[in-house]
Structure formats: C-alpha cells, structure tokens
C-alpha cells in the first residue's frame, strides 16, 4: 500500500508524488513506443531451403532469395537456410526460387522444378501449390528441396567437311508419354560447334539441331524435315547433379525444290496456287503457295526422293509431277505414280514445273418430282466406282462439279433430307442417306477438258413413309401424315374419315359423322423456298366438338398435335413456325 506520509521524491528540484511518478512512467513508455520500430503488419511465410536428397538430409542453403509471384515481398535465407517473408497482405500466393543459387534448379513451391535459370522463365508457376496467407499469423514449414542441376553438352558439325556448324539446338521435355514433348529452351553453338544446357531438372528430353543452310536433325542422326515429330528422335536421360555429354549432331546441307505453275496453252503464271510435297512412300510432308510469278519453293529438305502434285480444289485439273493426271477424291491420287525428284545433300532441283489446264465441268439441278429445289450433295464417280468430286446443290437446286480430266463419269445424289439417293438418270440408289448401289450401272456422263457438260438434272423421289387410308391423309408428296380424332359432349369419340382432293397433294378434308358433312379441312404447304424456309400447317373447321389433329413429318419423325376444346366453334389454325426441317 502506498505510504502517503512518505516524503516526495525529487527529480531535479521538482517534487513528485505518486501521481507524478505514474505520469513519468507513461511518458517513458510513450517515448519507447515512438522510438521502437513498428512490427510488420500482415501474414508471414517461413521455412527453409536445402539440397534435395532422398533421405531429406541435404545441407541447408544460405543466401537464397525466396519470393512471392503475386507480390513484391521476398526474403533471403540465413546461414542455417531458414527464411521468413513478412508483411504479406491476406490472399493466395505462389512462392518461388528463381533464379536459383549456382549449381541448383529453380523451384515453385509444391516441388515443381523450373526449366530455365532465368527469373520466371521456364517456371510452370500454375503447377505449383497456392498458399493461403491470413491477415495475421504465419504459415510455417514452407520447405524448398532444390535439385542439383543436370547439364547436357554436345557438338554440332557439318556433314560435308566435319567443321563446327553455326547452329541452334532446341530442347524439348517429355512431361507425359501421352502428350507431345514441350519446348524448353534453345541453345546456340559457340565457335567450336559446342553447346550446353545447364540448370536442368532430372527428366527425359529430346533435342533438335538446325541452322541456316542446313537440314534439321533429331538426336541421334534422324532427319527432321519441316514440322517433324520431335518424339521420333532418341530420348536423352539426365540425372540430377550429373553432366550428360555426347549429344552430337552432324548436319547435312539443305536441299531445295523450286518450280513454276502456269496455265496450259497461254503459259500465264498462276498465283496463289498450292503445290503439295510427299516423301518416297507418298506421305504428305508440306505445302507451298505460288507467288505472283507462279513460282513456288520447298527448302530445308534432306537428301532423298520426293513427289509433288498440285492441289487446286476447284476449276483446274490437278496434276502429279511430271504431267500425270490426278483425278482422285477432291484431287487425291497416288502420287508415287508420278516422276520422282531425287535430291543429293545440298542439291537444288529447279524447273520442277506444272502446266495445268482448266478442267471439265458438269452442271445441273437437283429438284423434287414436282420441280421444287432440293438441298443435296452431288458426287462424281470414276469408271471403277471411285468417288472423285463432290458438290453441294445451292438453294435454287443448281450444282457445279469442276476439275475433270477428259473421260466418262457417273453422278449420284445423297444426303437430300426427305428424298432417296439417285443415280443419273432417275435410277434408284438405295434407301439410305448415302448411295447404296453399284454406281457404274448408271448412265455415264462424258466430259471434255476445259468444256462444260450441262443439263445433268435430277428429279428425286420422296423418302416419306406415309400410307394413306380411310382415317389418314398423306399430304405434301406423302411426307406429312394427318390423323384426327373427335369427341362428343357425351364422351363418345372416333376417328375422322379422310378424303384427299384429286390432283392436289397438299390438302385433305375430313368428316366425322356423315360423308356429306365435311367437318375439317387441312393443308400442309411447302414454304421452303420462301424466307420462312419451313412447312406451314393450316386448318379450318365447321364443328364445335372436341378435336385433336396430329400432324407427323414422316421424314424427321417430328410430330405436333393441334386441339380444339369441347363446345367451342373451331378456331382456324395458321401455323408457320412448327415444322422447320426443309425440304
């Protein structure tokens, strides 16, 4: 208990009682608070960095910078390898070590290695683990076990002289056998032709070497033409902390093929014309497009045998080099029947030219039996039954097949919804959407190079499956089945009898109780050639009993029921939207 009778203390010459003493304590505390550094606000992350070893006993690593990807905060490990990042706003963060200390591989927390020694380059941050940092508090044990770096070394030489080559080597990673290898980074050879990749994690890699004037090569000694499959090369297995050497490349000088494409007869150059390149087995390799002078070029080619052909797609009669017709499906054909172009290392094959003619054409129309245009696919077939060309009938039913060599061809239709496939002229070709018959039994159509054969027309038979009867009307070329039931107020019901108007296939009338008392009239109109592009259903009646009208499109299987309630005069039906599939 404070003794109030005690004498006052003296600070200087000023008396101080117990009140003065407490004020002094507060003052000193305030001064200390002002002088002491403020504690960092926000959350913290702490942990340590060590060398990765299987038993987890690797040495701790000092002087390593650990940083946030989504922030600016960082920390450097102390002598014992520990670190603490403070003042982190609440949120989600990736933590990363990149660049790594010398001799190690960078890492994203979550044990995700980086594949390049630069700052964030080659670090798949999105594969790392997110840390949820609280507004206050510390996330502990954020540990980074860093792999000692693996290294790949090798040399690139010229095949002709064995001298060092000025080349680049691209490195690819096999991350998963089911995916294509992914690009890691590029290395440039130095004066002696050597190259080096350092800072690599333990993994399986592929390498490709290329350079100006050289044909590309996969390791080991496998050719790499344009767009080659990197995984066709041999795999390079590297282990943590080891140098994998002996990755050698011997590059051959590149070969080239050049030529021109001109119009037969006039000799005029054909620009924007496509030329395809194939290997000795007829496998497609690459495509080139002619310039304003009709010139095309393929470079970066290795020694070997090649075949070439044009690919005009329309109008022109395609050729295989040198002057062989190419009449296959939309221009496909066996290119190995042409003249091969054989290249030695560094060879330049010039004058590989094409002189192409305007192909013959076949024109015609596809319509229904009553003359309405039909959307259909039209095919041309060879004398041996090979599909050569395909065209699509326009909205007015016209079609045009192009690019024919002189000869005889067979023409069919298919995929005409609501209609059966047909051979020219009027011969059935199965009941499926695709032709199902021997097309060579049709009437051949003769075509001359550069000429048009016109009037190859089709009148297609409907594929509708509607059988008319006493209680069913089949309207609009038999496509739409109409069935009607009626119900009296006393609950008795029945089917309406159907009668179709002579010579008019889109309309029918129905009676319920007596043939001389027509109750309903139904019409299905084809509006496919209007802006509506569908079918319309109209109905009128002279009845007040309950009515159910079922209309079914027998081509698509879609059906819709219209109704009129009991004791209500029949309300006209004017439906221009429900049946939308044409023709």
Coordinates of C-alpha atoms in Angstrom, one line a residue, residues 70 444 455:
X70 CA 1.8 -12.4 -56.9
X444 CA -22.2 -42.2 -117.8
X455 CA -28.3 -30.5 -118.1

